[in-house]
Amino acid sequence: MKSFTYERPTSAAEAAAAVARTPNAKFIAGGTNLLDLMKLQIETPTHLVDVNGLGLDTIAATPEGGLRVGALVRNTDLAADARVRKDYAVLSRALLAGASGQLRNKATTAGNLLQRTRCPYFYDTAQACNKRAPGSGCSALDGVSRQLAVIGASEACIATHPGDMAVAMRVLDATVETIDAKGASRNIPIAEFHRLPGDRPEVDTTLAPGELITAVTLPKPLGGTHIYRKVRDRASYAYALVSVAAVVQPDGTGRAAFGGVAHKPWRVEAAEGAMAQGAKAVTAQAFAGAKPTHDNAYKLKLAERTLGAVLTEARA
């Protein structure tokens, strides 16, 4: 691990300013992703800004009837919160499907949203990867791509977003609250937070340099049946090949977002109008324009079947 400096600011604005003014500085909270990347020298920050002391670790009701989840709320605590389990069960289930109990005890809400891809070519520093080393190429394009993106990818990158929580937050239409180095705050719809790779795959989100997540707001509860189904190679501690976060209403209408298929949680609202017609009708629209590789074309049928199982469960 390369040497770095360290500080613990006392306010969110101070933390944002510290990262903004220091080249190659990073925020650190739970460190469940960043420290691994530092050990592999995929991430080599010159300065770490520890945000654990900022008090952003509470869950509170909003005047609109939703919940405001602090950026430092641990995944275990968010999944176990009685209000989340009752009104946002898809989120609780998605969190419990991710990682291990030990990691969930450390991982934070903001850190979960910001975790980097688990593409094997990103982690192998002997391979070309535009996400890790911009302009170096993408070994995955001609390599083993079984776990990688089938839609929304580009000639520069076919990596996927690895998270479960973000897929549930996408189906719930959450909002990400931030603060910048000047103390200005803004609200970013979750649909606009993660970005597709295009020709800049090294940029995962729409955050500006030094911009710090302070909270995630969940809107008023949707009601209906909440289901998160994750299909993976083994039953625990594995990333999704395909996942589905769904909220299904008694009349058969609803919402669905997919994980494991794109560079960001994948949701096409226009396709949800076909929910009552069944999974095939929804996925035909949601994955229109998909460009799978030979290795991962199975994901399209798997997405259809996974949503079909979700809809069957919801009807039952």
PDB file of C-alpha atoms in Angstrom:
ATOM      1  CA  MET A   1       0.000   0.000   0.000  1.00  0.00           C
ATOM      2  CA  LYS A   2       1.322   3.424  -0.899  1.00  0.00           C
ATOM      3  CA  SER A   3       1.660   6.163   1.700  1.00  0.00           C
ATOM      4  CA  PHE A   4      -1.077   8.747   2.168  1.00  0.00           C
ATOM      5  CA  THR A   5      -2.071  11.517   4.545  1.00  0.00           C
ATOM      6  CA  TYR A   6      -5.214  11.479   6.677  1.00  0.00           C
ATOM      7  CA  GLU A   7      -7.610  13.891   8.375  1.00  0.00           C
ATOM      8  CA  ARG A   8     -10.923  13.836  10.241  1.00  0.00           C
ATOM      9  CA  PRO A   9     -12.983  16.983   9.540  1.00  0.00           C
ATOM     10  CA  THR A  10     -15.767  18.136  11.828  1.00  0.00           C
ATOM     11  CA  SER A  11     -18.379  19.151   9.229  1.00  0.00           C
ATOM     12  CA  ALA A  12     -19.638  17.892   5.885  1.00  0.00           C
ATOM     13  CA  ALA A  13     -18.658  21.134   4.137  1.00  0.00           C
ATOM     14  CA  GLU A  14     -15.165  20.919   5.596  1.00  0.00           C
ATOM     15  CA  ALA A  15     -14.843  17.327   4.391  1.00  0.00           C
ATOM     16  CA  ALA A  16     -15.967  18.266   0.875  1.00  0.00           C
ATOM     17  CA  ALA A  17     -13.510  21.184   0.788  1.00  0.00           C
ATOM     18  CA  ALA A  18     -10.649  18.931   1.927  1.00  0.00           C
ATOM     19  CA  VAL A  19     -11.218  16.479  -0.929  1.00  0.00           C
ATOM     20  CA  ALA A  20     -11.793  19.223  -3.488  1.00  0.00           C
ATOM     21  CA  ARG A  21      -8.540  21.027  -2.719  1.00  0.00           C
ATOM     22  CA  THR A  22      -6.299  17.942  -2.562  1.00  0.00           C
ATOM     23  CA  PRO A  23      -5.462  16.134  -5.807  1.00  0.00           C
ATOM     24  CA  ASN A  24      -6.437  12.450  -5.730  1.00  0.00           C
ATOM     25  CA  ALA A  25      -8.046  12.666  -2.274  1.00  0.00           C
ATOM     26  CA  LYS A  26     -10.817  10.265  -1.266  1.00  0.00           C
ATOM     27  CA  PHE A  27     -13.530  10.104   1.379  1.00  0.00           C
ATOM     28  CA  ILE A  28     -13.434   7.061   3.627  1.00  0.00           C
ATOM     29  CA  ALA A  29     -16.170   5.690   5.901  1.00  0.00           C
ATOM     30  CA  GLY A  30     -16.561   1.915   6.242  1.00  0.00           C
ATOM     31  CA  GLY A  31     -13.778   1.316   3.738  1.00  0.00           C
ATOM     32  CA  THR A  32     -15.163  -2.063   2.676  1.00  0.00           C
ATOM     33  CA  ASN A  33     -14.424  -1.352  -0.997  1.00  0.00           C
ATOM     34  CA  LEU A  34     -11.813   1.399  -0.950  1.00  0.00           C
ATOM     35  CA  LEU A  35      -9.322  -0.401   1.308  1.00  0.00           C
ATOM     36  CA  ASP A  36      -9.395  -3.505  -0.882  1.00  0.00           C
ATOM     37  CA  LEU A  37      -8.710  -1.368  -3.942  1.00  0.00           C
ATOM     38  CA  MET A  38      -5.872   0.411  -2.152  1.00  0.00           C
ATOM     39  CA  LYS A  39      -4.246  -2.903  -1.248  1.00  0.00           C
ATOM     40  CA  LEU A  40      -4.307  -3.864  -4.930  1.00  0.00           C
ATOM     41  CA  GLN A  41      -3.088  -0.375  -5.910  1.00  0.00           C
ATOM     42  CA  ILE A  42      -6.119   0.093  -8.138  1.00  0.00           C
ATOM     43  CA  GLU A  43      -6.926   3.128  -6.013  1.00  0.00           C
ATOM     44  CA  THR A  44      -3.908   5.112  -4.812  1.00  0.00           C
ATOM     45  CA  PRO A  45      -5.260   8.159  -2.951  1.00  0.00           C
ATOM     46  CA  THR A  46      -2.743  10.674  -1.685  1.00  0.00           C
ATOM     47  CA  HIS A  47      -5.071  11.830   1.099  1.00  0.00           C
ATOM     48  CA  LEU A  48      -7.946  10.197   2.996  1.00  0.00           C
ATOM     49  CA  VAL A  49     -10.733  12.270   4.540  1.00  0.00           C
ATOM     50  CA  ASP A  50     -12.487  10.278   7.269  1.00  0.00           C
ATOM     51  CA  VAL A  51     -16.184  11.221   7.420  1.00  0.00           C
ATOM     52  CA  ASN A  52     -17.198   8.865  10.235  1.00  0.00           C
ATOM     53  CA  GLY A  53     -17.396  11.677  12.783  1.00  0.00           C
ATOM     54  CA  LEU A  54     -19.884  13.839  10.897  1.00  0.00           C
ATOM     55  CA  GLY A  55     -23.035  12.466  12.539  1.00  0.00           C
ATOM     56  CA  LEU A  56     -24.706  11.457   9.271  1.00  0.00           C
ATOM     57  CA  ASP A  57     -25.919   8.184  10.756  1.00  0.00           C
ATOM     58  CA  THR A  58     -29.608   8.621  11.540  1.00  0.00           C
ATOM     59  CA  ILE A  59     -32.875   7.642   9.833  1.00  0.00           C
ATOM     60  CA  ALA A  60     -35.643  10.220  10.182  1.00  0.00           C
ATOM     61  CA  ALA A  61     -39.156  10.731   8.840  1.00  0.00           C
ATOM     62  CA  THR A  62     -39.622  13.511   6.279  1.00  0.00           C
ATOM     63  CA  PRO A  63     -42.534  16.002   6.187  1.00  0.00           C
ATOM     64  CA  GLU A  64     -43.629  14.385   2.907  1.00  0.00           C
ATOM     65  CA  GLY A  65     -44.127  11.018   4.589  1.00  0.00           C
ATOM     66  CA  GLY A  66     -40.903   9.366   3.470  1.00  0.00           C
ATOM     67  CA  LEU A  67     -37.587   8.646   5.179  1.00  0.00           C
ATOM     68  CA  ARG A  68     -34.264  10.474   5.155  1.00  0.00           C
ATOM     69  CA  VAL A  69     -31.385   8.020   5.516  1.00  0.00           C
ATOM     70  CA  GLY A  70     -28.062   9.489   6.606  1.00  0.00           C
ATOM     71  CA  ALA A  71     -25.058   8.743   4.421  1.00  0.00           C
ATOM     72  CA  LEU A  72     -23.308   6.915   7.273  1.00  0.00           C
ATOM     73  CA  VAL A  73     -26.190   4.637   8.266  1.00  0.00           C
ATOM     74  CA  ARG A  74     -24.732   1.135   8.200  1.00  0.00           C
ATOM     75  CA  ASN A  75     -26.319  -1.411   5.890  1.00  0.00           C
ATOM     76  CA  THR A  76     -27.239  -3.670   8.822  1.00  0.00           C
ATOM     77  CA  ASP A  77     -29.067  -0.867  10.621  1.00  0.00           C
ATOM     78  CA  LEU A  78     -30.904   0.266   7.495  1.00  0.00           C
ATOM     79  CA  ALA A  79     -32.085  -3.253   6.679  1.00  0.00           C
ATOM     80  CA  ALA A  80     -33.272  -3.800  10.260  1.00  0.00           C
ATOM     81  CA  ASP A  81     -35.106  -0.492  10.716  1.00  0.00           C
ATOM     82  CA  ALA A  82     -38.783  -1.224  11.409  1.00  0.00           C
ATOM     83  CA  ARG A  83     -39.999   1.553   9.090  1.00  0.00           C
ATOM     84  CA  VAL A  84     -37.850   0.277   6.229  1.00  0.00           C
ATOM     85  CA  ARG A  85     -38.981  -3.315   6.753  1.00  0.00           C
ATOM     86  CA  LYS A  86     -42.631  -2.243   6.788  1.00  0.00           C
ATOM     87  CA  ASP A  87     -42.818   0.391   4.053  1.00  0.00           C
ATOM     88  CA  TYR A  88     -39.704  -0.221   1.914  1.00  0.00           C
ATOM     89  CA  ALA A  89     -39.288  -3.965   2.201  1.00  0.00           C
ATOM     90  CA  VAL A  90     -37.643  -4.232  -1.222  1.00  0.00           C
ATOM     91  CA  LEU A  91     -34.764  -2.146   0.155  1.00  0.00           C
ATOM     92  CA  SER A  92     -34.375  -4.241   3.288  1.00  0.00           C
ATOM     93  CA  ARG A  93     -34.371  -7.431   1.234  1.00  0.00           C
ATOM     94  CA  ALA A  94     -31.843  -6.073  -1.240  1.00  0.00           C
ATOM     95  CA  LEU A  95     -29.473  -5.099   1.560  1.00  0.00           C
ATOM     96  CA  LEU A  96     -29.719  -8.514   3.184  1.00  0.00           C
ATOM     97  CA  ALA A  97     -28.959 -10.161  -0.166  1.00  0.00           C
ATOM     98  CA  GLY A  98     -25.630  -8.342  -0.370  1.00  0.00           C
ATOM     99  CA  ALA A  99     -22.210  -9.157   1.035  1.00  0.00           C
ATOM    100  CA  SER A 100     -21.907 -10.794   4.469  1.00  0.00           C
ATOM    101  CA  GLY A 101     -23.096  -9.826   7.941  1.00  0.00           C
ATOM    102  CA  GLN A 102     -19.635  -8.550   8.874  1.00  0.00           C
ATOM    103  CA  LEU A 103     -19.434  -6.318   5.814  1.00  0.00           C
ATOM    104  CA  ARG A 104     -22.976  -5.026   6.272  1.00  0.00           C
ATOM    105  CA  ASN A 105     -22.019  -3.975   9.806  1.00  0.00           C
ATOM    106  CA  LYS A 106     -19.344  -1.656   8.364  1.00  0.00           C
ATOM    107  CA  ALA A 107     -20.666  -0.661   4.951  1.00  0.00           C
ATOM    108  CA  THR A 108     -22.507   2.665   4.723  1.00  0.00           C
ATOM    109  CA  THR A 109     -25.427   3.888   2.650  1.00  0.00           C
ATOM    110  CA  ALA A 110     -23.294   6.338   0.663  1.00  0.00           C
ATOM    111  CA  GLY A 111     -20.422   3.906   0.261  1.00  0.00           C
ATOM    112  CA  ASN A 112     -22.768   1.255  -1.066  1.00  0.00           C
ATOM    113  CA  LEU A 113     -23.949   3.626  -3.795  1.00  0.00           C
ATOM    114  CA  LEU A 114     -20.342   4.481  -4.663  1.00  0.00           C
ATOM    115  CA  GLN A 115     -18.849   0.986  -4.771  1.00  0.00           C
ATOM    116  CA  ARG A 116     -16.889   0.231  -7.901  1.00  0.00           C
ATOM    117  CA  THR A 117     -17.389  -2.549 -10.394  1.00  0.00           C
ATOM    118  CA  ARG A 118     -16.287  -6.110  -9.691  1.00  0.00           C
ATOM    119  CA  CYS A 119     -15.369  -6.729 -13.328  1.00  0.00           C
ATOM    120  CA  PRO A 120     -12.407  -9.159 -13.184  1.00  0.00           C
ATOM    121  CA  TYR A 121     -10.495  -7.108 -15.731  1.00  0.00           C
ATOM    122  CA  PHE A 122     -10.825  -4.029 -13.521  1.00  0.00           C
ATOM    123  CA  TYR A 123      -9.302  -5.964 -10.627  1.00  0.00           C
ATOM    124  CA  ASP A 124      -6.483  -7.520 -12.684  1.00  0.00           C
ATOM    125  CA  THR A 125      -3.871  -4.799 -13.117  1.00  0.00           C
ATOM    126  CA  ALA A 126      -2.128  -6.845 -15.804  1.00  0.00           C
ATOM    127  CA  GLN A 127      -5.161  -6.382 -18.070  1.00  0.00           C
ATOM    128  CA  ALA A 128      -6.219  -3.337 -20.062  1.00  0.00           C
ATOM    129  CA  CYS A 129      -9.142  -1.517 -18.424  1.00  0.00           C
ATOM    130  CA  ASN A 130     -10.439   1.907 -19.359  1.00  0.00           C
ATOM    131  CA  LYS A 131     -12.204   2.203 -16.022  1.00  0.00           C
ATOM    132  CA  ARG A 132      -8.980   1.663 -14.076  1.00  0.00           C
ATOM    133  CA  ALA A 133      -6.562   3.242 -16.578  1.00  0.00           C
ATOM    134  CA  PRO A 134      -8.404   5.517 -19.045  1.00  0.00           C
ATOM    135  CA  GLY A 135      -7.313   4.999 -22.622  1.00  0.00           C
ATOM    136  CA  SER A 136      -5.704   1.616 -22.032  1.00  0.00           C
ATOM    137  CA  GLY A 137      -8.481  -0.376 -23.712  1.00  0.00           C
ATOM    138  CA  CYS A 138     -11.005  -2.965 -22.501  1.00  0.00           C
ATOM    139  CA  SER A 139      -9.802  -6.558 -22.263  1.00  0.00           C
ATOM    140  CA  ALA A 140     -13.319  -7.685 -21.408  1.00  0.00           C
ATOM    141  CA  LEU A 141     -14.556  -6.949 -24.941  1.00  0.00           C
ATOM    142  CA  ASP A 142     -12.654  -9.941 -26.315  1.00  0.00           C
ATOM    143  CA  GLY A 143     -12.367 -11.785 -23.018  1.00  0.00           C
ATOM    144  CA  VAL A 144     -14.611 -13.717 -20.665  1.00  0.00           C
ATOM    145  CA  SER A 145     -17.750 -11.601 -20.315  1.00  0.00           C
ATOM    146  CA  ARG A 146     -20.234 -13.994 -18.720  1.00  0.00           C
ATOM    147  CA  GLN A 147     -20.899 -11.676 -15.752  1.00  0.00           C
ATOM    148  CA  LEU A 148     -20.780  -8.383 -17.609  1.00  0.00           C
ATOM    149  CA  ALA A 149     -23.230  -5.897 -19.140  1.00  0.00           C
ATOM    150  CA  VAL A 150     -25.803  -6.722 -21.806  1.00  0.00           C
ATOM    151  CA  ILE A 151     -27.234  -3.216 -22.195  1.00  0.00           C
ATOM    152  CA  GLY A 152     -26.077   0.371 -21.828  1.00  0.00           C
ATOM    153  CA  ALA A 153     -22.437  -0.585 -22.419  1.00  0.00           C
ATOM    154  CA  SER A 154     -20.020   0.992 -24.906  1.00  0.00           C
ATOM    155  CA  GLU A 155     -16.922   0.173 -26.911  1.00  0.00           C
ATOM    156  CA  ALA A 156     -14.924   1.490 -23.963  1.00  0.00           C
ATOM    157  CA  CYS A 157     -16.468  -0.601 -21.163  1.00  0.00           C
ATOM    158  CA  ILE A 158     -18.914  -3.460 -20.530  1.00  0.00           C
ATOM    159  CA  ALA A 159     -18.619  -3.525 -16.719  1.00  0.00           C
ATOM    160  CA  THR A 160     -21.665  -3.693 -14.454  1.00  0.00           C
ATOM    161  CA  HIS A 161     -22.655  -1.905 -11.278  1.00  0.00           C
ATOM    162  CA  PRO A 162     -22.229  -4.556  -8.541  1.00  0.00           C
ATOM    163  CA  GLY A 163     -24.667  -3.340  -5.890  1.00  0.00           C
ATOM    164  CA  ASP A 164     -28.023  -4.587  -4.646  1.00  0.00           C
ATOM    165  CA  MET A 165     -29.114  -1.577  -2.585  1.00  0.00           C
ATOM    166  CA  ALA A 166     -28.979   0.827  -5.534  1.00  0.00           C
ATOM    167  CA  VAL A 167     -31.313  -1.385  -7.579  1.00  0.00           C
ATOM    168  CA  ALA A 168     -33.939  -1.201  -4.831  1.00  0.00           C
ATOM    169  CA  MET A 169     -33.450   2.541  -4.446  1.00  0.00           C
ATOM    170  CA  ARG A 170     -33.911   2.937  -8.182  1.00  0.00           C
ATOM    171  CA  VAL A 171     -37.284   1.192  -8.104  1.00  0.00           C
ATOM    172  CA  LEU A 172     -38.281   3.396  -5.136  1.00  0.00           C
ATOM    173  CA  ASP A 173     -37.217   6.653  -6.884  1.00  0.00           C
ATOM    174  CA  ALA A 174     -34.872   7.692  -4.081  1.00  0.00           C
ATOM    175  CA  THR A 175     -33.031  11.032  -4.100  1.00  0.00           C
ATOM    176  CA  VAL A 176     -29.354  11.506  -3.222  1.00  0.00           C
ATOM    177  CA  GLU A 177     -28.528  14.611  -1.159  1.00  0.00           C
ATOM    178  CA  THR A 178     -25.054  16.113  -1.414  1.00  0.00           C
ATOM    179  CA  ILE A 179     -22.905  19.035  -0.307  1.00  0.00           C
ATOM    180  CA  ASP A 180     -19.968  20.565  -2.172  1.00  0.00           C
ATOM    181  CA  ALA A 181     -16.785  22.356  -1.181  1.00  0.00           C
ATOM    182  CA  LYS A 182     -18.585  25.714  -1.025  1.00  0.00           C
ATOM    183  CA  GLY A 183     -21.281  24.368   1.281  1.00  0.00           C
ATOM    184  CA  ALA A 184     -23.938  24.292  -1.445  1.00  0.00           C
ATOM    185  CA  SER A 185     -26.321  21.339  -1.388  1.00  0.00           C
ATOM    186  CA  ARG A 186     -28.235  19.658  -4.182  1.00  0.00           C
ATOM    187  CA  ASN A 187     -30.637  16.754  -4.688  1.00  0.00           C
ATOM    188  CA  ILE A 188     -29.883  14.179  -7.386  1.00  0.00           C
ATOM    189  CA  PRO A 189     -32.612  11.747  -8.478  1.00  0.00           C
ATOM    190  CA  ILE A 190     -31.242   8.207  -8.230  1.00  0.00           C
ATOM    191  CA  ALA A 191     -32.049   7.749 -11.927  1.00  0.00           C
ATOM    192  CA  GLU A 192     -29.453  10.442 -12.704  1.00  0.00           C
ATOM    193  CA  PHE A 193     -26.869   9.498 -10.078  1.00  0.00           C
ATOM    194  CA  HIS A 194     -25.092   6.582 -11.757  1.00  0.00           C
ATOM    195  CA  ARG A 195     -24.006   7.044 -15.365  1.00  0.00           C
ATOM    196  CA  LEU A 196     -23.463   4.817 -18.375  1.00  0.00           C
ATOM    197  CA  PRO A 197     -19.836   4.367 -19.461  1.00  0.00           C
ATOM    198  CA  GLY A 198     -19.842   6.091 -22.851  1.00  0.00           C
ATOM    199  CA  ASP A 199     -16.253   7.118 -23.547  1.00  0.00           C
ATOM    200  CA  ARG A 200     -15.583   7.995 -19.869  1.00  0.00           C
ATOM    201  CA  PRO A 201     -16.048   4.702 -17.998  1.00  0.00           C
ATOM    202  CA  GLU A 202     -13.712   5.830 -15.226  1.00  0.00           C
ATOM    203  CA  VAL A 203     -16.488   8.216 -14.078  1.00  0.00           C
ATOM    204  CA  ASP A 204     -19.107   6.153 -12.255  1.00  0.00           C
ATOM    205  CA  THR A 205     -21.478   8.874 -11.047  1.00  0.00           C
ATOM    206  CA  THR A 206     -22.591  12.444 -11.719  1.00  0.00           C
ATOM    207  CA  LEU A 207     -20.940  13.737  -8.540  1.00  0.00           C
ATOM    208  CA  ALA A 208     -18.575  16.674  -8.969  1.00  0.00           C
ATOM    209  CA  PRO A 209     -15.025  16.445  -7.567  1.00  0.00           C
ATOM    210  CA  GLY A 210     -15.208  16.784  -3.797  1.00  0.00           C
ATOM    211  CA  GLU A 211     -19.005  16.496  -3.650  1.00  0.00           C
ATOM    212  CA  LEU A 212     -20.046  14.510  -0.580  1.00  0.00           C
ATOM    213  CA  ILE A 213     -23.212  12.464  -0.154  1.00  0.00           C
ATOM    214  CA  THR A 214     -24.981  13.466   3.060  1.00  0.00           C
ATOM    215  CA  ALA A 215     -28.218  11.460   2.848  1.00  0.00           C
ATOM    216  CA  VAL A 216     -30.588   9.475   0.660  1.00  0.00           C
ATOM    217  CA  THR A 217     -34.279  10.363   0.785  1.00  0.00           C
ATOM    218  CA  LEU A 218     -36.996   7.786   0.173  1.00  0.00           C
ATOM    219  CA  PRO A 219     -40.350   9.172  -1.016  1.00  0.00           C
ATOM    220  CA  LYS A 220     -43.729   8.370   0.460  1.00  0.00           C
ATOM    221  CA  PRO A 221     -44.310   4.577   0.602  1.00  0.00           C
ATOM    222  CA  LEU A 222     -45.704   2.957  -2.534  1.00  0.00           C
ATOM    223  CA  GLY A 223     -47.640   0.141  -0.880  1.00  0.00           C
ATOM    224  CA  GLY A 224     -48.001  -3.096  -2.822  1.00  0.00           C
ATOM    225  CA  THR A 225     -45.853  -6.214  -2.594  1.00  0.00           C
ATOM    226  CA  HIS A 226     -42.098  -5.668  -2.380  1.00  0.00           C
ATOM    227  CA  ILE A 227     -39.758  -8.362  -3.713  1.00  0.00           C
ATOM    228  CA  TYR A 228     -36.025  -8.531  -4.347  1.00  0.00           C
ATOM    229  CA  ARG A 229     -34.801 -11.623  -6.163  1.00  0.00           C
ATOM    230  CA  LYS A 230     -31.111 -12.158  -6.818  1.00  0.00           C
ATOM    231  CA  VAL A 231     -29.770 -14.869  -9.127  1.00  0.00           C
ATOM    232  CA  ARG A 232     -26.108 -15.693  -8.562  1.00  0.00           C
ATOM    233  CA  ASP A 233     -23.591 -18.483  -8.910  1.00  0.00           C
ATOM    234  CA  ARG A 234     -23.700 -19.388  -5.223  1.00  0.00           C
ATOM    235  CA  ALA A 235     -26.119 -18.717  -2.415  1.00  0.00           C
ATOM    236  CA  SER A 236     -24.077 -16.174  -0.465  1.00  0.00           C
ATOM    237  CA  TYR A 237     -21.333 -13.587  -0.843  1.00  0.00           C
ATOM    238  CA  ALA A 238     -21.682 -13.412  -4.614  1.00  0.00           C
ATOM    239  CA  TYR A 239     -22.665 -10.623  -6.965  1.00  0.00           C
ATOM    240  CA  ALA A 240     -25.794 -10.827  -9.067  1.00  0.00           C
ATOM    241  CA  LEU A 241     -25.817 -12.336 -12.511  1.00  0.00           C
ATOM    242  CA  VAL A 242     -29.290 -10.786 -12.689  1.00  0.00           C
ATOM    243  CA  SER A 243     -31.392  -9.266  -9.928  1.00  0.00           C
ATOM    244  CA  VAL A 244     -34.887  -7.799  -9.899  1.00  0.00           C
ATOM    245  CA  ALA A 245     -36.275  -5.242  -7.467  1.00  0.00           C
ATOM    246  CA  ALA A 246     -40.030  -4.973  -7.857  1.00  0.00           C
ATOM    247  CA  VAL A 247     -43.041  -3.315  -6.282  1.00  0.00           C
ATOM    248  CA  VAL A 248     -46.249  -4.946  -7.523  1.00  0.00           C
ATOM    249  CA  GLN A 249     -49.730  -3.565  -6.817  1.00  0.00           C
ATOM    250  CA  PRO A 250     -52.841  -5.720  -6.280  1.00  0.00           C
ATOM    251  CA  ASP A 251     -54.124  -4.900  -9.779  1.00  0.00           C
ATOM    252  CA  GLY A 252     -50.945  -6.291 -11.351  1.00  0.00           C
ATOM    253  CA  THR A 253     -49.339  -2.945 -12.180  1.00  0.00           C
ATOM    254  CA  GLY A 254     -46.025  -2.035 -10.681  1.00  0.00           C
ATOM    255  CA  ARG A 255     -42.374  -1.159 -11.061  1.00  0.00           C
ATOM    256  CA  ALA A 256     -39.245  -3.199 -11.748  1.00  0.00           C
ATOM    257  CA  ALA A 257     -35.521  -2.445 -11.825  1.00  0.00           C
ATOM    258  CA  PHE A 258     -32.771  -4.856 -12.827  1.00  0.00           C
ATOM    259  CA  GLY A 259     -29.277  -5.364 -11.451  1.00  0.00           C
ATOM    260  CA  GLY A 260     -26.298  -7.180 -12.909  1.00  0.00           C
ATOM    261  CA  VAL A 261     -27.110  -6.162 -16.478  1.00  0.00           C
ATOM    262  CA  ALA A 262     -25.704  -2.656 -16.944  1.00  0.00           C
ATOM    263  CA  HIS A 263     -23.256  -0.051 -15.721  1.00  0.00           C
ATOM    264  CA  LYS A 264     -26.042   1.286 -13.477  1.00  0.00           C
ATOM    265  CA  PRO A 265     -29.287  -0.079 -12.007  1.00  0.00           C
ATOM    266  CA  TRP A 266     -31.479  -0.623 -15.072  1.00  0.00           C
ATOM    267  CA  ARG A 267     -35.053   0.589 -15.100  1.00  0.00           C
ATOM    268  CA  VAL A 268     -37.178   1.583 -18.099  1.00  0.00           C
ATOM    269  CA  GLU A 269     -40.357   3.175 -16.782  1.00  0.00           C
ATOM    270  CA  ALA A 270     -42.117   2.905 -20.138  1.00  0.00           C
ATOM    271  CA  ALA A 271     -41.781  -0.886 -19.996  1.00  0.00           C
ATOM    272  CA  GLU A 272     -43.620  -1.037 -16.681  1.00  0.00           C
ATOM    273  CA  GLY A 273     -46.883  -0.273 -18.432  1.00  0.00           C
ATOM    274  CA  ALA A 274     -46.773  -3.873 -19.653  1.00  0.00           C
ATOM    275  CA  MET A 275     -46.403  -5.353 -16.160  1.00  0.00           C
ATOM    276  CA  ALA A 276     -49.927  -6.788 -16.114  1.00  0.00           C
ATOM    277  CA  GLN A 277     -49.172  -8.563 -19.405  1.00  0.00           C
ATOM    278  CA  GLY A 278     -46.304 -10.501 -17.881  1.00  0.00           C
ATOM    279  CA  ALA A 279     -42.537 -10.629 -17.690  1.00  0.00           C
ATOM    280  CA  LYS A 280     -41.918 -11.231 -21.380  1.00  0.00           C
ATOM    281  CA  ALA A 281     -43.750  -8.063 -22.365  1.00  0.00           C
ATOM    282  CA  VAL A 282     -41.828  -6.008 -19.799  1.00  0.00           C
ATOM    283  CA  THR A 283     -38.363  -7.318 -20.614  1.00  0.00           C
ATOM    284  CA  ALA A 284     -38.937  -7.037 -24.365  1.00  0.00           C
ATOM    285  CA  GLN A 285     -39.196  -3.279 -23.861  1.00  0.00           C
ATOM    286  CA  ALA A 286     -36.734  -2.910 -20.992  1.00  0.00           C
ATOM    287  CA  PHE A 287     -33.975  -4.653 -22.956  1.00  0.00           C
ATOM    288  CA  ALA A 288     -34.731  -3.304 -26.400  1.00  0.00           C
ATOM    289  CA  GLY A 289     -31.393  -2.406 -27.941  1.00  0.00           C
ATOM    290  CA  ALA A 290     -29.431  -4.848 -25.780  1.00  0.00           C
ATOM    291  CA  LYS A 291     -26.056  -5.895 -27.198  1.00  0.00           C
ATOM    292  CA  PRO A 292     -24.999  -8.998 -25.297  1.00  0.00           C
ATOM    293  CA  THR A 293     -21.804 -10.890 -25.964  1.00  0.00           C
ATOM    294  CA  HIS A 294     -21.660 -14.578 -26.818  1.00  0.00           C
ATOM    295  CA  ASP A 295     -20.863 -15.286 -23.153  1.00  0.00           C
ATOM    296  CA  ASN A 296     -23.667 -13.323 -21.521  1.00  0.00           C
ATOM    297  CA  ALA A 297     -26.632 -13.516 -23.923  1.00  0.00           C
ATOM    298  CA  TYR A 298     -28.228 -15.882 -21.402  1.00  0.00           C
ATOM    299  CA  LYS A 299     -28.853 -12.865 -19.140  1.00  0.00           C
ATOM    300  CA  LEU A 300     -31.722 -11.669 -21.317  1.00  0.00           C
ATOM    301  CA  LYS A 301     -33.695 -14.863 -20.833  1.00  0.00           C
ATOM    302  CA  LEU A 302     -32.606 -14.994 -17.186  1.00  0.00           C
ATOM    303  CA  ALA A 303     -33.938 -11.476 -16.607  1.00  0.00           C
ATOM    304  CA  GLU A 304     -37.289 -12.467 -18.126  1.00  0.00           C
ATOM    305  CA  ARG A 305     -37.532 -15.616 -16.020  1.00  0.00           C
ATOM    306  CA  THR A 306     -36.463 -13.841 -12.836  1.00  0.00           C
ATOM    307  CA  LEU A 307     -39.093 -11.143 -13.303  1.00  0.00           C
ATOM    308  CA  GLY A 308     -41.594 -13.874 -14.102  1.00  0.00           C
ATOM    309  CA  ALA A 309     -40.813 -15.584 -10.798  1.00  0.00           C
ATOM    310  CA  VAL A 310     -41.200 -12.249  -9.006  1.00  0.00           C
ATOM    311  CA  LEU A 311     -44.602 -11.626 -10.565  1.00  0.00           C
ATOM    312  CA  THR A 312     -45.744 -15.137  -9.709  1.00  0.00           C
ATOM    313  CA  GLU A 313     -44.652 -14.633  -6.115  1.00  0.00           C
ATOM    314  CA  ALA A 314     -46.434 -11.280  -5.971  1.00  0.00           C
ATOM    315  CA  ARG A 315     -49.694 -12.779  -7.232  1.00  0.00           C
ATOM    316  CA  ALA A 316     -49.455 -15.543  -4.642  1.00  0.00           C
TER     317      ALA A 316
END
